């Protein structure tokens, strides 16, 4: 048995407030997942880590709860005609390879630098990817809103679709034809990030939109198919190394299954650019939260010195930022649903 799996410090004591917080994090993570197609891990993993859950356990437990939630969301949005099953399964194949490699990377980091090194790696990855992707998506969402909310296929996607590189694949549901070789990198990057930091959707969804030219609504729904396949394979691997805390899984899953259905319904009432706006807003706020947590891990590794009072302040501000991200995300989603439904009812009358 893996020696790391015997370490009791991986697990945390759960009090009433922690359980309530995790349930709410799960609910909003599910709400976000159903709405934007990402697994919601960029909310859930930092949320667990803000309570003191080690990075590897947060990643593994989040991945374990992901596949049943993603399945529920995918079925719900398939009924609305938003899922490209063919694309989801093809991309899931390369994502599955990325997941297994990502898990190996995490294990190497854990063995070389311990839990603090792993936590630092997870948080650094979050900050870098969230700022880069979140900034780009926000810029595109603002541009899309200014042009009346109509989506346009990016110049990159148009160029790639014109390249005849065998084998070419038709995706009738998404209305595009593209080489298999341009889908594989997007799927692989989604998988490797999902395994290392439990987040693949905010790479997979923008990748499908900006690289492949998939419509935003279709990309966000199809990502749930990929998340299901990745989550199932990754959970088995992580569980074999004793990194899954089943208590965390069940608590966040309870909230997520509730939220994911509400989020999926919300997509029928909003314009596609609103999905991008929600994704970008939450990403950037969570990036701030994870950035504030970095000094704590640097101190544990002996790479930095800070008084305990400063570390405590940073921890509290990081936690408050995380709560702000959850609040802002849920308000935007629920507000968009309310306005969209009101406008639809007005048009019908």
Coordinates of N, CA and C in Angstrom, one line a residue, residues 59-212:
X59 N -8.3 17.6 -4.6 CA -8.3 17.2 -6.0 C -9.0 15.9 -6.2
X60 N -8.5 14.9 -5.4 CA -9.1 13.5 -5.5 C -10.5 13.4 -5.2
X61 N -10.9 14.1 -4.1 CA -12.3 14.0 -3.6 C -13.2 14.8 -4.6
X62 N -12.7 15.9 -5.1 CA -13.5 16.6 -6.1 C -13.7 15.8 -7.3
X63 N -12.7 15.1 -7.8 CA -12.8 14.3 -9.0 C -13.8 13.2 -8.8
X64 N -13.8 12.6 -7.6 CA -14.7 11.5 -7.3 C -16.1 11.9 -7.3
X65 N -16.4 13.2 -6.8 CA -17.8 13.6 -6.8 C -18.3 14.1 -8.2
X66 N -17.3 14.3 -9.1 CA -17.5 15.0 -10.3 C -18.3 14.1 -11.3
X67 N -18.0 12.8 -11.4 CA -18.6 12.1 -12.5 C -20.1 11.8 -12.4
X68 N -20.6 11.5 -11.1 CA -22.1 11.4 -11.1 C -22.8 12.7 -11.3
X69 N -22.2 13.8 -10.9 CA -22.8 15.1 -11.1 C -22.8 15.5 -12.6
X70 N -21.6 15.2 -13.2 CA -21.5 15.5 -14.6 C -22.5 14.7 -15.5
X71 N -22.7 13.5 -15.0 CA -23.7 12.6 -15.8 C -25.1 13.2 -15.7
X72 N -25.5 13.7 -14.5 CA -26.8 14.3 -14.3 C -26.9 15.5 -15.2
X73 N -25.9 16.4 -15.1 CA -25.9 17.6 -15.9 C -26.0 17.3 -17.4
X74 N -25.2 16.3 -17.9 CA -25.1 16.0 -19.3 C -26.5 15.5 -19.8
X75 N -27.1 14.6 -19.0 CA -28.4 14.1 -19.4 C -29.5 15.2 -19.5
X76 N -29.4 16.1 -18.5 CA -30.3 17.2 -18.4 C -30.2 18.1 -19.7
X77 N -28.9 18.4 -20.0 CA -28.7 19.3 -21.2 C -28.8 18.6 -22.5
X78 N -28.7 17.3 -22.5 CA -28.9 16.5 -23.7 C -30.4 16.6 -24.1
X79 N -31.3 16.7 -23.1 CA -32.7 16.8 -23.4 C -33.0 18.2 -24.0
X80 N -32.2 19.2 -23.8 CA -32.4 20.5 -24.4 C -31.7 20.5 -25.7
X81 N -31.1 19.4 -26.2 CA -30.4 19.4 -27.5 C -29.1 20.2 -27.5
X82 N -28.4 20.3 -26.4 CA -27.2 21.1 -26.3 C -25.9 20.2 -26.3
X83 N -26.0 18.9 -26.2 CA -24.8 18.1 -26.1 C -24.4 17.4 -27.4
X84 N -23.1 17.5 -27.7 CA -22.5 16.8 -28.9 C -21.9 15.6 -28.3
X85 N -22.6 14.5 -28.3 CA -22.1 13.3 -27.7 C -20.8 12.7 -28.4
X86 N -20.9 12.8 -29.7 CA -19.7 12.3 -30.5 C -18.5 13.0 -30.2
X87 N -18.5 14.3 -30.1 CA -17.4 15.1 -29.8 C -16.9 14.9 -28.4
X88 N -17.9 14.8 -27.4 CA -17.5 14.5 -26.0 C -16.8 13.2 -25.8
X89 N -17.2 12.2 -26.5 CA -16.5 10.8 -26.4 C -15.1 10.8 -27.0
X90 N -15.0 11.5 -28.2 CA -13.7 11.5 -28.9 C -12.7 12.3 -28.0
X91 N -13.1 13.4 -27.5 CA -12.2 14.2 -26.7 C -11.9 13.6 -25.3
X92 N -12.9 12.8 -24.8 CA -12.7 12.1 -23.5 C -11.6 11.1 -23.6
X93 N -11.4 10.5 -24.8 CA -10.4 9.5 -25.0 C -9.0 10.1 -24.7
X94 N -8.7 11.3 -25.3 CA -7.4 11.9 -25.1 C -7.3 12.5 -23.7
X95 N -8.5 13.0 -23.2 CA -8.5 13.5 -21.8 C -8.2 12.4 -20.8
X96 N -8.6 11.2 -21.1 CA -8.4 10.1 -20.2 C -6.9 9.8 -20.0
X97 N -6.1 9.9 -21.1 CA -4.7 9.8 -21.1 C -4.1 10.9 -20.3
X98 N -4.5 12.1 -20.5 CA -4.1 13.3 -19.7 C -4.3 13.1 -18.2
X99 N -5.4 12.5 -17.8 CA -5.7 12.3 -16.4 C -4.7 11.4 -15.8
X100 N -4.4 10.3 -16.4 CA -3.4 9.4 -15.8 C -2.0 10.0 -15.7
X101 N -1.6 10.8 -16.7 CA -0.3 11.4 -16.6 C -0.3 12.5 -15.5
X102 N -1.4 13.2 -15.4 CA -1.5 14.3 -14.4 C -1.4 13.7 -13.0
X103 N -2.0 12.6 -12.8 CA -2.0 11.9 -11.5 C -0.5 11.5 -11.1
X104 N 0.2 11.0 -12.1 CA 1.6 10.7 -11.9 C 2.4 11.9 -11.5
X105 N 2.2 13.1 -12.2 CA 2.9 14.3 -11.8 C 2.6 14.7 -10.4
X106 N 1.3 14.6 -10.0 CA 1.0 14.9 -8.6 C 1.7 14.0 -7.6
X107 N 1.8 12.7 -7.9 CA 2.5 11.8 -7.0 C 3.9 12.1 -6.9
X108 N 4.6 12.5 -8.0 CA 6.0 12.8 -8.0 C 6.3 14.0 -7.1
X109 N 5.4 15.1 -7.3 CA 5.6 16.3 -6.5 C 5.4 16.0 -5.0
X110 N 4.4 15.2 -4.7 CA 4.1 14.8 -3.3 C 5.2 14.1 -2.7
X111 N 5.8 13.2 -3.4 CA 7.0 12.4 -2.9 C 8.2 13.2 -2.7
X112 N 8.4 14.2 -3.6 CA 9.7 15.0 -3.5 C 9.6 16.2 -2.5
X113 N 8.4 16.8 -2.4 CA 8.3 18.0 -1.6 C 7.2 18.0 -0.5
X114 N 6.5 16.8 -0.4 CA 5.5 16.7 0.6 C 4.2 17.4 0.3
X115 N 3.4 17.4 1.3 CA 2.0 18.0 1.2 C 2.1 19.5 0.9
X116 N 3.0 20.2 1.6 CA 3.1 21.7 1.3 C 3.5 22.0 -0.1
X117 N 4.4 21.2 -0.7 CA 4.8 21.3 -2.1 C 3.7 21.1 -3.0
X118 N 2.9 20.1 -2.7 CA 1.7 19.8 -3.5 C 0.7 20.9 -3.5
X119 N 0.4 21.4 -2.2 CA -0.5 22.5 -2.1 C 0.0 23.8 -2.8
X120 N 1.3 24.0 -2.8 CA 1.8 25.2 -3.5 C 1.6 25.0 -5.0
X121 N 1.9 23.8 -5.5 CA 1.7 23.5 -6.9 C 0.3 23.7 -7.4
X122 N -0.6 23.2 -6.6 CA -2.1 23.3 -6.9 C -2.5 24.7 -7.0
X123 N -2.1 25.5 -5.9 CA -2.5 26.9 -5.9 C -1.8 27.8 -7.0
X124 N -0.5 27.5 -7.2 CA 0.2 28.2 -8.3 C -0.5 28.0 -9.7
X125 N -0.8 26.7 -9.9 CA -1.5 26.3 -11.1 C -2.8 27.0 -11.3
X126 N -3.6 27.1 -10.2 CA -4.8 27.8 -10.2 C -4.7 29.2 -10.5
X127 N -3.7 29.9 -9.9 CA -3.6 31.3 -10.1 C -3.2 31.6 -11.6
X128 N -2.2 30.8 -12.1 CA -1.7 31.1 -13.5 C -2.9 30.8 -14.5
X129 N -3.5 29.6 -14.4 CA -4.5 29.3 -15.4 C -5.8 30.1 -15.3
X130 N -6.2 30.4 -14.0 CA -7.4 31.2 -13.8 C -7.2 32.6 -14.3
X131 N -6.1 33.2 -14.1 CA -5.8 34.6 -14.5 C -5.7 34.6 -16.1
X132 N -5.0 33.7 -16.7 CA -4.8 33.7 -18.1 C -6.1 33.4 -18.8
X133 N -6.8 32.3 -18.5 CA -8.0 31.9 -19.2 C -9.2 32.9 -18.8
X134 N -9.3 33.2 -17.5 CA -10.3 34.1 -17.1 C -10.3 35.4 -17.7
X135 N -9.1 36.0 -17.8 CA -8.9 37.3 -18.5 C -9.3 37.3 -19.9
X136 N -8.9 36.2 -20.6 CA -9.2 36.1 -22.1 C -10.7 35.9 -22.3
X137 N -11.3 35.1 -21.4 CA -12.8 34.8 -21.6 C -13.6 36.1 -21.2
X138 N -13.1 36.8 -20.2 CA -13.8 38.1 -19.8 C -13.7 39.1 -21.0
X139 N -12.5 39.2 -21.6 CA -12.4 40.1 -22.7 C -13.3 39.8 -23.9
X140 N -13.4 38.4 -24.2 CA -14.3 38.0 -25.2 C -15.8 38.2 -24.9
X141 N -16.1 38.0 -23.6 CA -17.5 38.2 -23.2 C -18.0 39.6 -23.3
X142 N -17.1 40.6 -22.9 CA -17.4 42.0 -23.1 C -17.5 42.4 -24.5
X143 N -16.6 41.8 -25.4 CA -16.7 42.1 -26.8 C -18.0 41.6 -27.4
X144 N -18.4 40.4 -27.0 CA -19.6 39.7 -27.4 C -20.9 40.5 -27.0
X145 N -20.8 41.0 -25.8 CA -22.0 41.8 -25.3 C -22.2 43.1 -26.0
X146 N -21.0 43.7 -26.4 CA -21.1 44.9 -27.2 C -21.7 44.8 -28.6
X147 N -21.4 43.6 -29.1 CA -21.9 43.3 -30.5 C -23.3 42.7 -30.5
X148 N -24.0 42.9 -29.4 CA -25.4 42.4 -29.3 C -25.6 41.0 -28.8
X149 N -24.5 40.4 -28.3 CA -24.6 39.1 -27.7 C -24.5 37.9 -28.7
X150 N -24.2 38.3 -30.0 CA -24.1 37.2 -31.0 C -22.7 36.7 -31.0
X151 N -22.5 35.3 -31.0 CA -21.2 34.7 -31.0 C -20.6 34.7 -32.4
X152 N -19.3 34.8 -32.5 CA -18.6 34.7 -33.7 C -17.5 33.7 -33.6
X153 N -17.3 32.9 -34.7 CA -16.3 31.9 -34.7 C -14.9 32.6 -34.7
X154 N -14.0 32.3 -33.9 CA -12.7 32.9 -33.9 C -11.9 32.7 -35.2
X155 N -11.0 33.6 -35.5 CA -10.1 33.5 -36.7 C -9.3 32.2 -36.6
X156 N -8.8 31.9 -35.4 CA -8.0 30.6 -35.3 C -8.8 29.4 -35.6
X157 N -10.1 29.3 -35.1 CA -10.9 28.2 -35.4 C -11.3 28.1 -36.8
X158 N -11.5 29.2 -37.5 CA -11.8 29.2 -38.9 C -10.6 28.7 -39.7
X159 N -9.4 29.1 -39.3 CA -8.2 28.6 -40.0 C -8.0 27.1 -39.9
X160 N -8.2 26.6 -38.6 CA -8.0 25.2 -38.3 C -9.0 24.3 -39.1
X161 N -10.3 24.8 -39.2 CA -11.3 24.1 -39.8 C -11.1 23.9 -41.3
X162 N -10.3 24.8 -41.9 CA -10.0 24.8 -43.3 C -8.8 23.9 -43.7
X163 N -8.0 23.5 -42.6 CA -6.9 22.6 -42.9 C -7.3 21.1 -43.0
X164 N -7.1 20.6 -44.2 CA -7.5 19.2 -44.5 C -6.4 18.2 -44.0
X165 N -6.4 17.9 -42.8 CA -5.4 17.0 -42.2 C -6.1 15.7 -41.8
X166 N -5.8 14.6 -42.5 CA -6.5 13.3 -42.2 C -6.2 12.8 -40.8
X167 N -7.1 12.2 -40.0 CA -8.6 12.0 -40.4 C -9.4 13.3 -40.1
X168 N -10.3 13.6 -41.0 CA -11.2 14.7 -40.7 C -12.5 14.2 -40.1
X169 N -13.0 14.9 -39.1 CA -14.2 14.4 -38.4 C -15.4 15.4 -38.6
X170 N -16.5 14.9 -38.9 CA -17.7 15.7 -38.9 C -18.5 15.7 -37.6
X171 N -18.8 16.8 -37.1 CA -19.6 16.9 -35.9 C -20.9 17.6 -36.2
X172 N -21.9 16.9 -36.7 CA -23.2 17.5 -37.2 C -23.9 18.3 -36.1
X173 N -23.9 17.8 -34.9 CA -24.6 18.5 -33.8 C -24.0 19.9 -33.6
X174 N -22.7 20.0 -33.6 CA -22.0 21.3 -33.4 C -21.9 22.1 -34.7
X175 N -22.2 21.5 -35.8 CA -22.1 22.2 -37.1 C -20.7 22.5 -37.6
X176 N -19.7 21.6 -37.3 CA -18.4 21.8 -37.8 C -17.7 20.5 -38.3
X177 N -16.6 20.7 -39.0 CA -15.8 19.6 -39.5 C -14.4 20.0 -39.3
X178 N -13.6 19.2 -38.6 CA -12.2 19.5 -38.2 C -11.4 18.3 -38.1
X179 N -10.1 18.5 -38.2 CA -9.2 17.3 -38.1 C -9.1 16.8 -36.7
X180 N -9.0 15.5 -36.6 CA -8.9 14.8 -35.2 C -7.7 15.4 -34.5
X181 N -6.6 15.8 -35.2 CA -5.4 16.2 -34.6 C -5.5 17.5 -33.9
X182 N -6.6 18.3 -34.2 CA -6.8 19.6 -33.5 C -7.7 19.4 -32.2
X183 N -8.4 18.2 -32.2 CA -9.2 17.9 -31.0 C -8.4 17.3 -29.9
X184 N -7.4 16.5 -30.3 CA -6.6 15.8 -29.3 C -5.9 16.7 -28.2
X185 N -5.2 17.8 -28.7 CA -4.5 18.6 -27.7 C -5.5 19.3 -26.7
X186 N -6.7 19.6 -27.1 CA -7.7 20.2 -26.2 C -8.1 19.2 -25.2
X187 N -8.4 18.0 -25.7 CA -8.8 16.9 -24.7 C -7.7 16.6 -23.8
X188 N -6.4 16.4 -24.3 CA -5.3 16.1 -23.4 C -5.0 17.1 -22.3
X189 N -5.1 18.4 -22.7 CA -4.9 19.5 -21.8 C -6.0 19.5 -20.7
X190 N -7.2 19.2 -21.1 CA -8.3 19.1 -20.2 C -8.1 18.0 -19.2
X191 N -7.6 16.9 -19.6 CA -7.4 15.7 -18.7 C -6.2 16.0 -17.8
X192 N -5.1 16.5 -18.3 CA -3.9 16.6 -17.4 C -4.2 17.7 -16.3
X193 N -4.9 18.7 -16.6 CA -5.3 19.7 -15.6 C -6.3 19.2 -14.6
X194 N -7.2 18.4 -15.1 CA -8.3 17.8 -14.3 C -7.6 16.9 -13.2
X195 N -6.6 16.2 -13.6 CA -5.9 15.3 -12.6 C -5.0 16.0 -11.7
X196 N -4.3 17.1 -12.1 CA -3.3 17.7 -11.3 C -4.0 18.8 -10.4
X197 N -5.0 19.5 -10.8 CA -5.6 20.5 -10.0 C -7.1 20.4 -9.9
X198 N -7.6 19.2 -10.5 CA -9.1 18.9 -10.5 C -9.9 19.9 -11.3
X199 N -9.3 20.6 -12.2 CA -10.0 21.5 -13.1 C -9.6 21.3 -14.5
X200 N -10.6 20.9 -15.3 CA -10.4 20.7 -16.7 C -11.3 21.5 -17.6
X201 N -12.5 21.8 -17.0 CA -13.6 22.4 -17.8 C -13.2 23.8 -18.2
X202 N -12.5 24.6 -17.4 CA -12.2 26.0 -17.9 C -11.1 26.0 -18.9
X203 N -10.5 24.9 -19.2 CA -9.6 24.8 -20.3 C -10.3 24.1 -21.5
X204 N -11.1 23.1 -21.2 CA -11.9 22.3 -22.2 C -12.9 23.2 -22.9
X205 N -13.7 24.0 -22.1 CA -14.8 24.8 -22.7 C -14.2 25.9 -23.6
X206 N -13.2 26.7 -23.1 CA -12.6 27.7 -24.0 C -11.9 27.1 -25.1
X207 N -11.3 25.9 -24.9 CA -10.6 25.3 -26.0 C -11.5 24.9 -27.1
X208 N -12.7 24.4 -26.8 CA -13.7 24.0 -27.8 C -14.2 25.3 -28.5
X209 N -14.4 26.3 -27.7 CA -14.9 27.6 -28.3 C -13.9 28.3 -29.2
X210 N -12.7 28.5 -28.7 CA -11.8 29.4 -29.4 C -10.8 28.6 -30.3
X211 N -10.6 27.3 -30.1 CA -9.7 26.6 -30.9 C -10.4 25.8 -32.0
X212 N -11.5 25.2 -31.6 CA -12.3 24.3 -32.5 C -13.5 25.0 -33.2

